[in-house]
Amino acid sequence: MDIQKLVDTLHPLERTVLPFIKAHASVDDLMKASKLKEVEVMRALQWLQNKGVVTLDVHESDIVRLDVNGQRYLKQGLPERRFLAALADKPLPLPRLISKADLSKEEANICIGLLRQKGAIILSKEKDLVVSLTPQGAKLRDAALPEEDFLKTEFPRQVDALPEPEKRLLQQMRSRKQLVVVEKIKSRSVRLTPLGQTLVERGVGDGKVIDALTPDMLRSGDWKQKRFRRYDLTAHVPRINGGRRHFVEEGISYIRRIWMDMGFTEMTGTLVQPAFWNLDVLFVPQDHPARDMQDTFFVEGKATIPADVAKRVKAAHEKGVGGGSGWGGEWTDDIAKQLVLRTHNTVLSARTIAALKDAPLPAKFFAVGRVFRNEALDWKHLFEFHQFEGIVVDPDANLRHLMFYLKEFYSKMGYSEVRLAPSFFPYTEPSFEVSVFHPVRKEWVELGGAGILRPEVVVPLLGKDVPVLAWGQGLERVITDYYKMNLPDMYSNDIEQLRTIKAWLR
Amino acid sequence: MSTITLSRAALERLVGKRLTDEVLEDVLVRLGISPEGFDDDKVTVETLANRPDYLSETGIARSIACMLGVRKGLRSYEARKPQFKVVVQKSVGKVRPKTACAVVTGITFTDEKIKEVVQMQEKLHQTYCRNRRKAAIGVYPLEKIAWPVSYEARVPSEIRFTPLESSREMTATQILSTHPAGQDYGNLLQGLDKFPIFIDANNNVLSMPPIINSEMTGRVTPGTTDVFIECSGFDQGVLDKLLNIIVCSLADEGGTIHSVDVEYGASKRITPDLKNASVPFSIDDVNRRLGLSLKETEVKQALAKVGIGYSARKAIVPPYRVDILHAVDIAEEIMLAVGMDNIQPLPSPVSLVAVADRCQEFKSRVASLLVGLGLLEISTYHLDSLENQTSRTNLKKPVIQLINKTNKEYSVLRASMVPSLLNVLRANKHRDYPQKIFCVGTVFGKDPKADTGISETSSLGIAISHMRADYTDARQHVEYLLRLLGIGFTLSEAEDAWAIEGRVAVLSVGKRPIATLGEVHPQVMQNWGLDMPTVVVELDLDALFDAVNER
């Protein structure tokens, strides 16, 4: 590599550190010499290593330092020193000795054990235990103890570097309470590579490298005499996070646009609905399982329902419309006035049709919004999710148009094949499950329901029987499929997920 | 929907043809029955709720045979003149007032056949009978019964018999408390002074509907050939249909149907009623609905494929069908016969100009502006826990509760966005700060003027959390938003217990307060286990939308 080019890439931190690395240096030394912080030195060394200028080595080693008692004894003297000193020349009863030497009971016991082992004291039983000094003990009292010498050395010390006698001494001292601590530490050192040698010999600073362009330089034109530091253009840069819409909202925006492109007007409505609009006007019998507590969320309170529509709905349930039979049995207001969290957006279609009255037909509507089912959260179920819904109110509409709308929609969602399989819903006739052929999984995937609303639904709402094409589908399945995620992850609101998930690119 | 497992051998015997997997799968799909899996012995399918007649081998075989052309058209069923009588006593009037009964003779019951009939009975109980709430079925060996049978209600302590799967006689009260069926279905008799029973001329109890049969007179065993069948409940129409499904099924197995006189005091009914229904329909209407142009002969052929007769613009519908409520249902039958593969999409000529909901559009615009400030949108549930919406966040707003609280964590409608925001921050304590999030959703309150009595307001929540988050942050974000929307506002000191006093403001447009912004109170932070200073804005988007429109 061109050495000049290399020099031009050096960051100010690298320039500061490099001259202090002779052949070999520890990070600690470099910090002292360069007066830089540890992170700065480390960053510089990391960059230099990336450029092949130095090699970083990490060693693990044991060091010893004084613990709390060690530090205390360094000032006060070791307990055994105080013990010997207090004994002076004449024997003393143990209690007096302990108080004179200012020892704890524990320390006294250690001293007795230790000094007896060394043959320095004798214990005799009189009224109290009496301690007297042996000649050996007198010698000890006047000489320095090896432990004392050790405590006085400069810490921390590398355990590996201790002379053999001190190593043995350390072993003994480690068994005493909080005297010394031995710890593992990582120490880092750095070596110059041959390239580094060349670089150091050549010198790195000629003061003519611009690190950052400043307004002053631009005004003065100083930069003309200088060179710009060259960057490592491939080096890692920290990630930034931006603001963005939730990925489900991105999907919803796309789906709204598809329906609007096809000329559908948007419907909205409340999340809490009278059972009347959510179920009864849709010809769902009053003993249908959708009314069970385990299927639908019921909300405290009681709805008011429009008497005229209710009368017609009652007749449709009990006696049918247009020569039909209805469900039979009795239809009651009370059940219709229960409040539910809407279980499908077909409730919005029902309200829209009821509001159409004498509006010109045909008319087309869609909605995208939340719906609720009384489910436990698990891998396959959410209790709150999104559905889109569409209706076409058109005297000339038929099943083949329904197939057309669904095919158009799903092809824009990335599924080119759509299949309708006969199914059953109380409010449509015929009724279908809508499946698409999954281009990757190579299988049919069931996505939603569709059909043509029954006269028992349309007549009470609109006053006449007009074909109403209708469909509805959960969004979560297409969205999880697009993002290849699991259902429970959709609304976990993990900020990391929201910051990094790919954009909706359909 | 119901999943049932059928014997493939029985199915093929009843169809009268061997069926390859391919043929079987294809014909089931055409009939609207989802094949869930087959092997050589078993066929598992999912049937639709409107076809309780598909809950047995016989019902499905009947349709397969028609669709494949093995047998064509309407199959008629007849019942012999009644030789048996069931007397319905006044005492059942308030308890379980109706019944429909029949006798079927000449069937050889084997273990296999008993299993098939029991499965049909159980599946009918679960679905069409709404877990026996609406109706219940009893099947008894005819030979054990002394005629006439009485249907009556008695005080529970005076009802004594040995129930199925038991070795000793019990009173009705004991059956409800100790017998498994009594424990499962006893709630259906709750609160009644008297319980209904079928009892024969020898004073032997046949059963106590809708709970259990008697072991002595109510157990069909291999070798039984003749059976008495009763359906009891509340709606004569439902019971008649239910009985038809069962007797037609047994007739397909080779049985002979006999009527039963059912006496209600002075009036007498003869059940079952196996007359076909005649449903007038217009071929034009069918063609209009399906987008087809079938001629009368084609319609007739199509109906024959689904077991329905045709005569002079009328569909002749067999007695086991419960799903033909209206002429429109005939259209679907014809569609099944034609086959979905033979119906192609047709572009609609309708061209209309779409109109987006303006408030939805407005919300999207607000969201885009906030995204420009580097805020991340979250998506939260409208259901929350009562604790989050009250004590944990120190909120005092009235909270609307669910009646069925399956999960305490999601048992109320949120009254405030603040807990939703704090909940997300709590789940993200390990993620990089600063964290700046926003959420658009509905908050709920009381509103006597709404048809639900509940107000629903679009709310915008913003939370900003980092080392030095303070009121200024909140203020800057709201000011930016309102500046770009061209809305002037005033600020005044607010009292909101989730925030630090003196560091929370209410923002008003004109006289209408539309937002609260402030620093989250340390006690609330502690309640939520949060340790990074946080500011929150809660803004009424509907009010802001009004302000934009009034400007």
CSV table of N, CA, C and O in Angstrom, one decimal, chain A residues 91-138:
chain,number,residue,atom,x,y,z
A,91,PRO,N,4.6,-12.6,81.0
A,91,PRO,CA,3.3,-13.4,80.6
A,91,PRO,C,2.1,-12.5,81.1
A,91,PRO,O,2.2,-11.8,82.0
A,92,LEU,N,1.0,-12.7,80.3
A,92,LEU,CA,-0.2,-12.0,80.6
A,92,LEU,C,-1.4,-12.9,80.5
A,92,LEU,O,-1.5,-13.8,79.7
A,93,PRO,N,-2.4,-12.7,81.4
A,93,PRO,CA,-3.7,-13.4,81.2
A,93,PRO,C,-4.3,-13.0,79.9
A,93,PRO,O,-4.3,-11.8,79.5
A,94,LEU,N,-4.9,-14.0,79.2
A,94,LEU,CA,-5.4,-13.7,77.8
A,94,LEU,C,-6.4,-12.5,77.7
A,94,LEU,O,-6.2,-11.7,76.8
A,95,PRO,N,-7.4,-12.4,78.6
A,95,PRO,CA,-8.3,-11.3,78.4
A,95,PRO,C,-7.6,-9.9,78.4
A,95,PRO,O,-7.9,-9.0,77.6
A,96,ARG,N,-6.6,-9.8,79.3
A,96,ARG,CA,-5.9,-8.5,79.4
A,96,ARG,C,-5.1,-8.3,78.1
A,96,ARG,O,-5.0,-7.2,77.6
A,97,LEU,N,-4.5,-9.4,77.7
A,97,LEU,CA,-3.6,-9.3,76.5
A,97,LEU,C,-4.5,-8.9,75.3
A,97,LEU,O,-4.1,-8.0,74.5
A,98,ILE,N,-5.7,-9.4,75.2
A,98,ILE,CA,-6.6,-9.1,74.0
A,98,ILE,C,-6.9,-7.6,74.0
A,98,ILE,O,-6.8,-6.9,73.0
A,99,SER,N,-7.3,-7.1,75.2
A,99,SER,CA,-7.7,-5.7,75.3
A,99,SER,C,-6.5,-4.8,75.1
A,99,SER,O,-6.6,-3.8,74.4
A,100,LYS,N,-5.3,-5.2,75.6
A,100,LYS,CA,-4.1,-4.4,75.4
A,100,LYS,C,-3.7,-4.3,73.9
A,100,LYS,O,-3.4,-3.2,73.4
A,101,ALA,N,-3.8,-5.4,73.2
A,101,ALA,CA,-3.5,-5.4,71.8
A,101,ALA,C,-4.6,-5.0,70.9
A,101,ALA,O,-4.4,-4.9,69.7
A,102,ASP,N,-5.8,-4.7,71.5
A,102,ASP,CA,-6.9,-4.2,70.7
A,102,ASP,C,-7.3,-5.2,69.6
A,102,ASP,O,-7.4,-4.8,68.4
A,103,LEU,N,-7.5,-6.4,70.0
A,103,LEU,CA,-7.8,-7.5,69.0
A,103,LEU,C,-9.3,-7.9,69.1
A,103,LEU,O,-9.8,-7.8,70.2
A,104,SER,N,-9.8,-8.3,68.0
A,104,SER,CA,-11.2,-9.0,68.1
A,104,SER,C,-10.9,-10.4,68.6
A,104,SER,O,-9.8,-10.9,68.5
A,105,LYS,N,-12.0,-11.1,69.0
A,105,LYS,CA,-11.9,-12.4,69.5
A,105,LYS,C,-11.3,-13.3,68.4
A,105,LYS,O,-10.5,-14.2,68.6
A,106,GLU,N,-11.9,-13.1,67.2
A,106,GLU,CA,-11.5,-13.9,66.1
A,106,GLU,C,-10.0,-13.8,65.8
A,106,GLU,O,-9.3,-14.7,65.5
A,107,GLU,N,-9.6,-12.5,65.8
A,107,GLU,CA,-8.1,-12.2,65.5
A,107,GLU,C,-7.3,-12.9,66.5
A,107,GLU,O,-6.2,-13.4,66.2
A,108,ALA,N,-7.7,-12.8,67.8
A,108,ALA,CA,-6.9,-13.4,68.9
A,108,ALA,C,-6.8,-14.9,68.7
A,108,ALA,O,-5.6,-15.4,68.8
A,109,ASN,N,-7.9,-15.5,68.3
A,109,ASN,CA,-7.8,-17.0,68.1
A,109,ASN,C,-6.8,-17.3,66.9
A,109,ASN,O,-6.0,-18.3,67.0
A,110,ILE,N,-6.9,-16.5,65.9
A,110,ILE,CA,-5.9,-16.7,64.8
A,110,ILE,C,-4.5,-16.6,65.2
A,110,ILE,O,-3.6,-17.4,65.0
A,111,CYS,N,-4.2,-15.5,66.0
A,111,CYS,CA,-2.9,-15.3,66.5
A,111,CYS,C,-2.4,-16.4,67.4
A,111,CYS,O,-1.3,-16.9,67.2
A,112,ILE,N,-3.3,-16.9,68.2
A,112,ILE,CA,-2.9,-18.0,69.1
A,112,ILE,C,-2.5,-19.3,68.3
A,112,ILE,O,-1.4,-19.8,68.5
A,113,GLY,N,-3.4,-19.6,67.3
A,113,GLY,CA,-3.1,-20.7,66.5
A,113,GLY,C,-1.8,-20.6,65.8
A,113,GLY,O,-0.9,-21.5,65.8
A,114,LEU,N,-1.6,-19.4,65.1
A,114,LEU,CA,-0.5,-19.1,64.3
A,114,LEU,C,0.8,-19.2,65.1
A,114,LEU,O,1.8,-19.8,64.8
A,115,LEU,N,0.8,-18.5,66.3
A,115,LEU,CA,2.1,-18.4,67.1
A,115,LEU,C,2.4,-19.7,67.8
A,115,LEU,O,3.6,-20.0,68.0
A,116,ARG,N,1.4,-20.4,68.2
A,116,ARG,CA,1.7,-21.7,68.8
A,116,ARG,C,2.4,-22.6,67.7
A,116,ARG,O,3.3,-23.4,68.0
A,117,GLN,N,1.9,-22.6,66.5
A,117,GLN,CA,2.4,-23.4,65.4
A,117,GLN,C,3.9,-23.1,65.2
A,117,GLN,O,4.7,-23.9,64.9
A,118,LYS,N,4.2,-21.8,65.4
A,118,LYS,CA,5.6,-21.3,65.2
A,118,LYS,C,6.4,-21.5,66.5
A,118,LYS,O,7.6,-21.1,66.5
A,119,GLY,N,5.8,-22.1,67.5
A,119,GLY,CA,6.5,-22.3,68.8
A,119,GLY,C,6.9,-21.0,69.5
A,119,GLY,O,7.8,-20.9,70.2
A,120,ALA,N,6.1,-19.9,69.3
A,120,ALA,CA,6.4,-18.6,69.8
A,120,ALA,C,5.8,-18.3,71.2
A,120,ALA,O,6.3,-17.5,71.9
A,121,ILE,N,4.7,-19.0,71.5
A,121,ILE,CA,4.1,-18.8,72.8
A,121,ILE,C,3.7,-20.1,73.5
A,121,ILE,O,3.6,-21.2,72.9
A,122,ILE,N,3.5,-20.0,74.8
A,122,ILE,CA,3.1,-21.1,75.6
A,122,ILE,C,1.8,-20.7,76.3
A,122,ILE,O,1.8,-19.5,76.9
A,123,LEU,N,0.8,-21.5,76.4
A,123,LEU,CA,-0.4,-21.2,77.2
A,123,LEU,C,-0.4,-22.0,78.4
A,123,LEU,O,-0.2,-23.3,78.4
A,124,SER,N,-0.6,-21.4,79.6
A,124,SER,CA,-0.8,-22.2,80.8
A,124,SER,C,-2.1,-21.8,81.5
A,124,SER,O,-2.6,-20.7,81.4
A,125,LYS,N,-2.7,-22.8,82.2
A,125,LYS,CA,-4.0,-22.6,82.8
A,125,LYS,C,-3.8,-22.2,84.2
A,125,LYS,O,-3.3,-22.9,85.0
A,126,GLU,N,-4.1,-21.0,84.6
A,126,GLU,CA,-4.1,-20.6,86.0
A,126,GLU,C,-5.6,-20.2,86.3
A,126,GLU,O,-6.5,-20.9,86.0
A,127,LYS,N,-5.8,-18.9,86.8
A,127,LYS,CA,-7.2,-18.5,87.0
A,127,LYS,C,-7.8,-18.3,85.6
A,127,LYS,O,-8.9,-18.8,85.3
A,128,ASP,N,-7.1,-17.5,84.8
A,128,ASP,CA,-7.4,-17.4,83.4
A,128,ASP,C,-6.3,-18.2,82.6
A,128,ASP,O,-5.4,-18.7,83.2
A,129,LEU,N,-6.5,-18.2,81.3
A,129,LEU,CA,-5.4,-18.7,80.5
A,129,LEU,C,-4.3,-17.7,80.5
A,129,LEU,O,-4.6,-16.5,80.3
A,130,VAL,N,-3.1,-18.1,80.7
A,130,VAL,CA,-2.0,-17.1,80.7
A,130,VAL,C,-1.1,-17.4,79.6
A,130,VAL,O,-0.8,-18.6,79.3
A,131,VAL,N,-0.7,-16.4,78.9
A,131,VAL,CA,0.2,-16.5,77.7
A,131,VAL,C,1.5,-16.0,78.0
A,131,VAL,O,1.7,-14.9,78.6
A,132,SER,N,2.6,-16.9,77.7
A,132,SER,CA,3.9,-16.4,77.9
A,132,SER,C,4.8,-16.6,76.6
A,132,SER,O,4.4,-17.5,75.8
A,133,LEU,N,5.8,-15.8,76.5
A,133,LEU,CA,6.6,-15.8,75.3
A,133,LEU,C,7.7,-16.8,75.4
A,133,LEU,O,8.4,-16.9,76.5
A,134,THR,N,8.0,-17.6,74.4
A,134,THR,CA,9.2,-18.5,74.4
A,134,THR,C,10.4,-17.7,73.8
A,134,THR,O,10.2,-16.6,73.3
A,135,PRO,N,11.6,-18.2,73.9
A,135,PRO,CA,12.7,-17.5,73.3
A,135,PRO,C,12.5,-17.3,71.8
A,135,PRO,O,12.8,-16.2,71.3
A,136,GLN,N,12.0,-18.4,71.2
A,136,GLN,CA,11.7,-18.3,69.8
A,136,GLN,C,10.7,-17.1,69.5
A,136,GLN,O,10.9,-16.3,68.6
A,137,GLY,N,9.8,-16.9,70.4
A,137,GLY,CA,8.8,-15.8,70.3
A,137,GLY,C,9.5,-14.5,70.5
A,137,GLY,O,9.1,-13.5,69.8
A,138,ALA,N,10.4,-14.4,71.4
A,138,ALA,CA,11.1,-13.1,71.6
A,138,ALA,C,11.8,-12.7,70.3
A,138,ALA,O,11.9,-11.5,70.0
